[in-house]
Amino acid sequence: PEVLKPYYGGSSKSAIITKLESGHCSTLSKEEFAAIKCWIDLTVPCYGEYDEMNVFDSGMMRQYIETVNKRAYYDAIDRYTKLSLAGLTSDKEVKIVFDKSGEKTEATGKGIATLYTTSKYAAGNTVTVTLPAGEKYAFISLNARAGEMLVYIPNGTWTYKFESLSTVYPNTMNSSVSYSYRENTITARIPTEDELKATRNLAANIYDLSAGTGGYPHATASDAQSGAQYAGRNAIDGFYANKGSVGKWPTNAWRANAATTNAEYKIEFGRKVVVDELVIYASNDATHYVSATVELSDGTTMEINLRKTSEGMSFDLGGKTVESITLKNFVKANASKSAAISEIQVFGHEA
């Protein structure tokens, strides 16, 4: 192939730079002009933190998170593929079975299995992931926009059964973006040692179901208002858009019935983990919670104060080793109205 010569491309050939050099936008400083040249020479990278403007409504925020999920998913698969080519990943076989009304399609692979579907998911479809003997963790993705989740699977088998496609699954996706789940790539891979050691949100699991999947983390609520958009699983789905009224996409949340006075919310990890920080995102509901009790499975309890805010409220958990966290004894600002929680995050690492 022909060797590219210096100044073959980049800012030296850019029409934007030519226009700026001719006097357009003369208020640019020398440093700002150099930054634009550098940006072009770096192949015009996209924004780093697009949400720093902090003017997103809930729909925009949810779209942003879904797009970040998609980018992170493909980045993770790219890294894993390179490690695999270098012989640095597991050589144990992972299996995926997609059951579409009795029509089964399966895929297997060493360390990672990939299965591509050419049709939308439908109610009653199931995805089953089977891990090799001795493995209990898997990164699973049913759709790039939903993202890749690290799931603990104690018995080695995880099954996701799609419920009503008009409620449960699209509640975690933007149903107006039809291509986002018309065709889907399902992946399941064994995490690397470094990925398992990393500090992360231990509570995140967009693929949790109220009935369970055989995997953790798993959320249960003693009470929830009727409707999938108010189920307990919504508070650990990884989405924290909370600037609109509680409901379906993009603002689904866990909401107990207004008359309930003793609601409890529990996140089970399925094994011992070390928890450092609890972050709670309140929803924009008729009223809000002002306090609650946090109970760790080791017997530790702490009282926390909550407020009406779109920002995450952070609480120190002190590096305790636990198997579950329960929120209870909720007190509302207005006892007669409903309150909801958009997202609960628990940061920590494996024990």
GROMACS .gro file of C-alpha atoms in nm:
model
  351
    1PRO     CA    1   0.000   0.000   0.000
    2GLU     CA    2   0.100   0.359  -0.058
    3VAL     CA    3   0.270   0.528   0.238
    4LEU     CA    4   0.078   0.837   0.345
    5LYS     CA    5   0.280   1.156   0.332
    6PRO     CA    6   0.287   1.421   0.608
    7TYR     CA    7  -0.011   1.657   0.598
    8TYR     CA    8  -0.206   1.407   0.389
    9GLY     CA    9  -0.517   1.487   0.594
   10GLY     CA   10  -0.631   1.639   0.920
   11SER     CA   11  -0.640   2.006   1.007
   12SER     CA   12  -0.397   2.097   0.726
   13LYS     CA   13  -0.664   1.996   0.474
   14SER     CA   14  -0.970   2.108   0.673
   15ALA     CA   15  -1.211   2.353   0.515
   16ILE     CA   16  -1.304   2.468   0.865
   17ILE     CA   17  -0.945   2.568   0.939
   18THR     CA   18  -0.915   2.740   0.602
   19LYS     CA   19  -1.225   2.943   0.679
   20LEU     CA   20  -1.100   3.034   1.028
   21GLU     CA   21  -0.761   3.136   0.892
   22SER     CA   22  -0.935   3.369   0.647
   23GLY     CA   23  -1.074   3.569   0.939
   24HIS     CA   24  -1.402   3.395   1.021
   25CYS     CA   25  -1.473   3.412   1.396
   26SER     CA   26  -1.184   3.646   1.470
   27THR     CA   27  -1.259   3.636   1.845
   28LEU     CA   28  -1.092   3.296   1.883
   29SER     CA   29  -0.780   3.302   2.098
   30LYS     CA   30  -0.458   3.134   1.989
   31GLU     CA   31  -0.523   2.853   2.238
   32GLU     CA   32  -0.881   2.802   2.118
   33PHE     CA   33  -0.768   2.789   1.756
   34ALA     CA   34  -0.500   2.531   1.847
   35ALA     CA   35  -0.762   2.325   2.034
   36ILE     CA   36  -0.983   2.311   1.722
   37LYS     CA   37  -0.686   2.196   1.512
   38CYS     CA   38  -0.602   1.932   1.771
   39TRP     CA   39  -0.966   1.814   1.777
   40ILE     CA   40  -0.962   1.767   1.399
   41ASP     CA   41  -0.624   1.590   1.404
   42LEU     CA   42  -0.760   1.348   1.664
   43THR     CA   43  -1.028   1.246   1.408
   44VAL     CA   44  -1.301   1.463   1.557
   45PRO     CA   45  -1.377   1.265   1.874
   46CYS     CA   46  -1.730   1.292   2.010
   47TYR     CA   47  -1.814   1.464   2.339
   48GLY     CA   48  -1.675   1.315   2.658
   49GLU     CA   49  -1.951   1.398   2.903
   50TYR     CA   50  -2.252   1.514   2.703
   51ASP     CA   51  -2.472   1.537   3.010
   52GLU     CA   52  -2.256   1.803   3.175
   53MET     CA   53  -2.490   2.070   3.033
   54ASN     CA   54  -2.747   1.932   3.279
   55VAL     CA   55  -3.046   2.061   3.083
   56PHE     CA   56  -3.180   1.723   2.972
   57ASP     CA   57  -3.541   1.636   3.031
   58SER     CA   58  -3.611   1.275   3.126
   59GLY     CA   59  -3.653   1.157   2.767
   60MET     CA   60  -3.324   1.314   2.660
   61MET     CA   61  -3.145   1.174   2.965
   62ARG     CA   62  -3.281   0.824   2.903
   63GLN     CA   63  -3.180   0.841   2.537
   64TYR     CA   64  -2.834   0.954   2.646
   65ILE     CA   65  -2.793   0.664   2.889
   66GLU     CA   66  -2.912   0.414   2.628
   67THR     CA   67  -2.660   0.552   2.379
   68VAL     CA   68  -2.381   0.535   2.639
   69ASN     CA   69  -2.485   0.176   2.714
   70LYS     CA   70  -2.456   0.088   2.346
   71ARG     CA   71  -2.113   0.246   2.316
   72ALA     CA   72  -1.990   0.078   2.638
   73TYR     CA   73  -2.125  -0.258   2.521
   74TYR     CA   74  -1.935  -0.253   2.193
   75ASP     CA   75  -1.622  -0.123   2.368
   76ALA     CA   76  -1.642  -0.414   2.613
   77ILE     CA   77  -1.692  -0.671   2.336
   78ASP     CA   78  -1.401  -0.519   2.144
   79ARG     CA   79  -1.171  -0.541   2.449
   80TYR     CA   80  -1.280  -0.896   2.521
   81THR     CA   81  -1.226  -1.005   2.161
   82LYS     CA   82  -0.871  -0.866   2.164
   83LEU     CA   83  -0.798  -1.042   2.494
   84SER     CA   84  -0.941  -1.361   2.349
   85LEU     CA   85  -0.717  -1.339   2.042
   86ALA     CA   86  -0.424  -1.301   2.279
   87GLY     CA   87  -0.531  -1.613   2.467
   88LEU     CA   88  -0.607  -1.420   2.787
   89THR     CA   89  -0.973  -1.516   2.833
   90SER     CA   90  -1.152  -1.829   2.947
   91ASP     CA   91  -1.155  -2.125   2.710
   92LYS     CA   92  -1.463  -2.274   2.879
   93GLU     CA   93  -1.780  -2.303   2.673
   94VAL     CA   94  -2.075  -2.068   2.724
   95LYS     CA   95  -2.414  -2.153   2.574
   96ILE     CA   96  -2.714  -1.938   2.476
   97VAL     CA   97  -3.053  -2.078   2.378
   98PHE     CA   98  -3.322  -1.845   2.236
   99ASP     CA   99  -3.668  -2.003   2.239
  100LYS     CA  100  -3.919  -1.827   2.014
  101SER     CA  101  -4.254  -2.004   2.058
  102GLY     CA  102  -4.088  -2.345   2.054
  103GLU     CA  103  -3.846  -2.258   1.776
  104LYS     CA  104  -3.504  -2.279   1.938
  105THR     CA  105  -3.181  -2.122   1.821
  106GLU     CA  106  -2.857  -2.173   2.009
  107ALA     CA  107  -2.502  -2.052   2.007
  108THR     CA  108  -2.191  -2.161   2.193
  109GLY     CA  109  -1.846  -2.015   2.226
  110LYS     CA  110  -1.530  -2.032   2.432
  111GLY     CA  111  -1.550  -1.758   2.692
  112ILE     CA  112  -1.822  -1.576   2.499
  113ALA     CA  113  -2.133  -1.682   2.307
  114THR     CA  114  -2.311  -1.457   2.057
  115LEU     CA  115  -2.656  -1.513   1.910
  116TYR     CA  116  -2.819  -1.279   1.659
  117THR     CA  117  -3.198  -1.260   1.629
  118THR     CA  118  -3.365  -1.134   1.311
  119SER     CA  119  -3.701  -1.048   1.465
  120LYS     CA  120  -3.841  -0.857   1.759
  121TYR     CA  121  -3.872  -1.026   2.092
  122ALA     CA  122  -4.224  -1.139   2.175
  123ALA     CA  123  -4.408  -1.220   2.496
  124GLY     CA  124  -4.326  -1.574   2.606
  125ASN     CA  125  -3.986  -1.586   2.433
  126THR     CA  126  -3.704  -1.702   2.658
  127VAL     CA  127  -3.327  -1.660   2.662
  128THR     CA  128  -3.133  -1.918   2.862
  129VAL     CA  129  -2.762  -1.885   2.939
  130THR     CA  130  -2.573  -2.190   3.062
  131LEU     CA  131  -2.228  -2.144   3.212
  132PRO     CA  132  -1.954  -2.407   3.223
  133ALA     CA  133  -1.904  -2.602   3.544
  134GLY     CA  134  -1.752  -2.393   3.821
  135GLU     CA  135  -1.840  -2.054   3.668
  136LYS     CA  136  -2.098  -1.837   3.846
  137TYR     CA  137  -2.063  -1.496   3.680
  138ALA     CA  138  -2.157  -1.374   3.334
  139PHE     CA  139  -2.185  -1.046   3.151
  140ILE     CA  140  -2.520  -1.067   2.971
  141SER     CA  141  -2.674  -0.840   2.710
  142LEU     CA  142  -3.009  -0.881   2.536
  143ASN     CA  143  -2.979  -0.549   2.354
  144ALA     CA  144  -2.689  -0.307   2.323
  145ARG     CA  145  -2.904  -0.009   2.423
  146ALA     CA  146  -3.008  -0.187   2.742
  147GLY     CA  147  -2.643  -0.260   2.803
  148GLU     CA  148  -2.432  -0.539   2.940
  149MET     CA  149  -2.494  -0.646   3.301
  150LEU     CA  150  -2.272  -0.853   3.529
  151VAL     CA  151  -2.499  -1.120   3.675
  152TYR     CA  152  -2.419  -1.368   3.952
  153ILE     CA  153  -2.567  -1.708   3.862
  154PRO     CA  154  -2.518  -1.949   4.154
  155ASN     CA  155  -2.652  -2.260   3.979
  156GLY     CA  156  -2.495  -2.182   3.642
  157THR     CA  157  -2.823  -2.135   3.452
  158TRP     CA  158  -3.001  -1.804   3.389
  159THR     CA  159  -3.337  -1.772   3.212
  160TYR     CA  160  -3.508  -1.451   3.106
  161LYS     CA  161  -3.872  -1.487   3.000
  162PHE     CA  162  -4.010  -1.191   2.812
  163GLU     CA  163  -4.337  -1.071   2.956
  164SER     CA  164  -4.579  -0.830   2.788
  165LEU     CA  165  -4.383  -0.640   2.525
  166SER     CA  166  -4.617  -0.343   2.569
  167THR     CA  167  -4.521  -0.302   2.933
  168VAL     CA  168  -4.221  -0.478   3.086
  169TYR     CA  169  -3.947  -0.490   2.822
  170PRO     CA  170  -4.008  -0.157   2.642
  171ASN     CA  171  -4.025   0.009   2.983
  172THR     CA  172  -3.649  -0.028   2.981
  173MET     CA  173  -3.620   0.077   2.617
  174ASN     CA  174  -3.742   0.369   2.410
  175SER     CA  175  -4.030   0.211   2.223
  176SER     CA  176  -4.039   0.503   1.977
  177VAL     CA  177  -3.696   0.396   1.849
  178SER     CA  178  -3.820   0.084   1.673
  179TYR     CA  179  -3.478  -0.025   1.552
  180SER     CA  180  -3.353  -0.042   1.909
  181TYR     CA  181  -3.510  -0.381   1.959
  182ARG     CA  182  -3.626  -0.496   1.614
  183GLU     CA  183  -3.311  -0.706   1.573
  184ASN     CA  184  -3.104  -0.804   1.872
  185THR     CA  185  -2.761  -0.942   1.943
  186ILE     CA  186  -2.758  -1.158   2.255
  187THR     CA  187  -2.422  -1.208   2.421
  188ALA     CA  188  -2.305  -1.391   2.732
  189ARG     CA  189  -1.942  -1.391   2.837
  190ILE     CA  190  -1.731  -1.493   3.132
  191PRO     CA  191  -1.583  -1.182   3.300
  192THR     CA  192  -1.210  -1.133   3.332
  193GLU     CA  193  -1.046  -1.136   3.672
  194ASP     CA  194  -0.995  -0.758   3.660
  195GLU     CA  195  -1.362  -0.700   3.578
  196LEU     CA  196  -1.467  -0.904   3.880
  197LYS     CA  197  -1.232  -0.715   4.111
  198ALA     CA  198  -1.348  -0.370   3.996
  199THR     CA  199  -1.560  -0.139   4.211
  200ARG     CA  200  -1.899  -0.098   4.046
  201ASN     CA  201  -2.271  -0.055   4.104
  202LEU     CA  202  -2.350  -0.395   4.254
  203ALA     CA  203  -2.726  -0.334   4.238
  204ALA     CA  204  -2.758  -0.269   3.863
  205ASN     CA  205  -2.952  -0.533   3.672
  206ILE     CA  206  -3.174  -0.422   3.385
  207TYR     CA  207  -3.251  -0.788   3.320
  208ASP     CA  208  -3.403  -0.854   3.661
  209LEU     CA  209  -3.763  -0.977   3.668
  210SER     CA  210  -4.013  -0.974   3.952
  211ALA     CA  211  -4.043  -1.354   3.917
  212GLY     CA  212  -3.665  -1.394   3.916
  213THR     CA  213  -3.423  -1.528   3.654
  214GLY     CA  214  -3.187  -1.742   3.858
  215GLY     CA  215  -2.946  -1.450   3.872
  216TYR     CA  216  -2.851  -1.164   4.103
  217PRO     CA  217  -2.883  -0.882   4.193
  218HIS     CA  218  -3.255  -0.927   4.242
  219ALA     CA  219  -3.503  -0.671   4.376
  220THR     CA  220  -3.823  -0.741   4.569
  221ALA     CA  221  -4.078  -0.494   4.699
  222SER     CA  222  -4.336  -0.577   4.964
  223ASP     CA  223  -4.580  -0.346   4.786
  224ALA     CA  224  -4.601  -0.183   4.443
  225GLN     CA  225  -4.872  -0.001   4.256
  226SER     CA  226  -5.033  -0.204   3.976
  227GLY     CA  227  -4.847  -0.178   3.647
  228ALA     CA  228  -4.505  -0.297   3.534
  229GLN     CA  229  -4.382   0.063   3.526
  230TYR     CA  230  -4.408   0.072   3.907
  231ALA     CA  231  -4.250  -0.268   3.988
  232GLY     CA  232  -3.955  -0.300   4.220
  233ARG     CA  233  -3.721  -0.407   3.942
  234ASN     CA  234  -3.739  -0.057   3.789
  235ALA     CA  235  -3.527   0.087   4.071
  236ILE     CA  236  -3.222  -0.124   3.978
  237ASP     CA  237  -3.248  -0.107   3.598
  238GLY     CA  238  -2.955   0.133   3.565
  239PHE     CA  239  -3.166   0.431   3.452
  240TYR     CA  240  -3.206   0.737   3.672
  241ALA     CA  241  -3.408   0.978   3.455
  242ASN     CA  242  -3.641   1.137   3.710
  243LYS     CA  243  -3.745   1.483   3.593
  244GLY     CA  244  -4.088   1.387   3.460
  245SER     CA  245  -4.402   1.233   3.607
  246VAL     CA  246  -4.364   0.869   3.709
  247GLY     CA  247  -4.488   0.626   3.445
  248LYS     CA  248  -4.365   0.430   3.146
  249TRP     CA  249  -4.045   0.506   2.957
  250PRO     CA  250  -3.851   0.716   3.040
  251THR     CA  251  -3.955   0.762   3.404
  252ASN     CA  252  -4.052   0.417   3.530
  253ALA     CA  253  -3.975   0.370   3.899
  254TRP     CA  254  -4.066   0.172   4.208
  255ARG     CA  255  -4.384   0.319   4.352
  256ALA     CA  256  -4.574   0.175   4.647
  257ASN     CA  257  -4.947   0.236   4.681
  258ALA     CA  258  -5.027   0.568   4.845
  259ALA     CA  259  -5.215   0.402   5.132
  260THR     CA  260  -4.928   0.166   5.218
  261THR     CA  261  -4.750   0.262   5.539
  262ASN     CA  262  -4.501  -0.021   5.580
  263ALA     CA  263  -4.348  -0.077   5.236
  264GLU     CA  264  -4.009  -0.247   5.222
  265TYR     CA  265  -3.762  -0.272   4.936
  266LYS     CA  266  -3.489  -0.537   4.929
  267ILE     CA  267  -3.189  -0.592   4.702
  268GLU     CA  268  -3.037  -0.938   4.722
  269PHE     CA  269  -2.686  -0.996   4.590
  270GLY     CA  270  -2.693  -1.376   4.615
  271ARG     CA  271  -2.347  -1.389   4.777
  272LYS     CA  272  -2.131  -1.179   5.009
  273VAL     CA  273  -2.019  -0.844   4.872
  274VAL     CA  274  -1.849  -0.538   5.022
  275VAL     CA  275  -2.069  -0.227   5.008
  276ASP     CA  276  -1.925   0.124   5.033
  277GLU     CA  277  -2.192   0.368   4.916
  278LEU     CA  278  -2.569   0.383   4.871
  279VAL     CA  279  -2.710   0.633   4.618
  280ILE     CA  280  -3.083   0.700   4.589
  281TYR     CA  281  -3.257   0.892   4.311
  282ALA     CA  282  -3.603   1.011   4.408
  283SER     CA  283  -3.880   1.038   4.150
  284ASN     CA  284  -4.082   1.345   4.064
  285ASP     CA  285  -4.402   1.216   4.223
  286ALA     CA  286  -4.702   1.359   4.410
  287THR     CA  287  -4.487   1.369   4.721
  288HIS     CA  288  -4.145   1.243   4.829
  289TYR     CA  289  -3.984   1.043   5.106
  290VAL     CA  290  -3.820   1.240   5.385
  291SER     CA  291  -3.658   0.950   5.572
  292ALA     CA  292  -3.609   0.573   5.576
  293THR     CA  293  -3.418   0.298   5.752
  294VAL     CA  294  -3.139   0.110   5.578
  295GLU     CA  295  -3.092  -0.244   5.710
  296LEU     CA  296  -2.792  -0.452   5.605
  297SER     CA  297  -2.799  -0.830   5.623
  298ASP     CA  298  -2.522  -0.825   5.885
  299GLY     CA  299  -2.768  -0.658   6.126
  300THR     CA  300  -2.642  -0.302   6.081
  301THR     CA  301  -2.914  -0.035   6.057
  302MET     CA  302  -2.894   0.334   5.981
  303GLU     CA  303  -3.146   0.612   5.952
  304ILE     CA  304  -3.121   0.828   5.639
  305ASN     CA  305  -3.279   1.161   5.550
  306LEU     CA  306  -3.420   1.204   5.202
  307ARG     CA  307  -3.538   1.510   5.013
  308LYS     CA  308  -3.702   1.622   4.688
  309THR     CA  309  -3.420   1.653   4.436
  310SER     CA  310  -3.328   1.522   4.092
  311GLU     CA  311  -2.972   1.458   4.211
  312GLY     CA  312  -2.854   1.133   4.363
  313MET     CA  313  -2.849   1.127   4.746
  314SER     CA  314  -2.537   0.950   4.876
  315PHE     CA  315  -2.493   0.756   5.201
  316ASP     CA  316  -2.179   0.591   5.342
  317LEU     CA  317  -2.217   0.218   5.405
  318GLY     CA  318  -1.876   0.179   5.566
  319GLY     CA  319  -1.738  -0.112   5.364
  320LYS     CA  320  -1.964  -0.369   5.530
  321THR     CA  321  -1.975  -0.727   5.402
  322VAL     CA  322  -2.337  -0.817   5.329
  323GLU     CA  323  -2.565  -1.037   5.118
  324SER     CA  324  -2.859  -0.796   5.097
  325ILE     CA  325  -2.979  -0.442   5.169
  326THR     CA  326  -3.333  -0.352   5.280
  327LEU     CA  327  -3.496  -0.008   5.282
  328LYS     CA  328  -3.793   0.024   5.517
  329ASN     CA  329  -3.978   0.257   5.759
  330PHE     CA  330  -4.032   0.510   5.483
  331VAL     CA  331  -4.179   0.844   5.588
  332LYS     CA  332  -4.344   1.067   5.326
  333ALA     CA  333  -4.375   1.444   5.322
  334ASN     CA  334  -4.747   1.395   5.261
  335ALA     CA  335  -4.872   1.066   5.402
  336SER     CA  336  -5.182   1.056   5.181
  337LYS     CA  337  -4.998   1.081   4.847
  338SER     CA  338  -4.776   0.845   4.652
  339ALA     CA  339  -4.395   0.863   4.643
  340ALA     CA  340  -4.155   0.674   4.421
  341ILE     CA  341  -3.787   0.594   4.383
  342SER     CA  342  -3.631   0.612   4.039
  343GLU     CA  343  -3.304   0.433   4.104
  344ILE     CA  344  -3.105   0.272   4.385
  345GLN     CA  345  -2.733   0.222   4.339
  346VAL     CA  346  -2.499   0.030   4.568
  347PHE     CA  347  -2.130   0.078   4.497
  348GLY     CA  348  -1.878  -0.176   4.617
  349HIS     CA  349  -1.693  -0.489   4.511
  350GLU     CA  350  -1.682  -0.865   4.552
  351ALA     CA  351  -1.599  -0.990   4.901
   0.00000   0.00000   0.00000
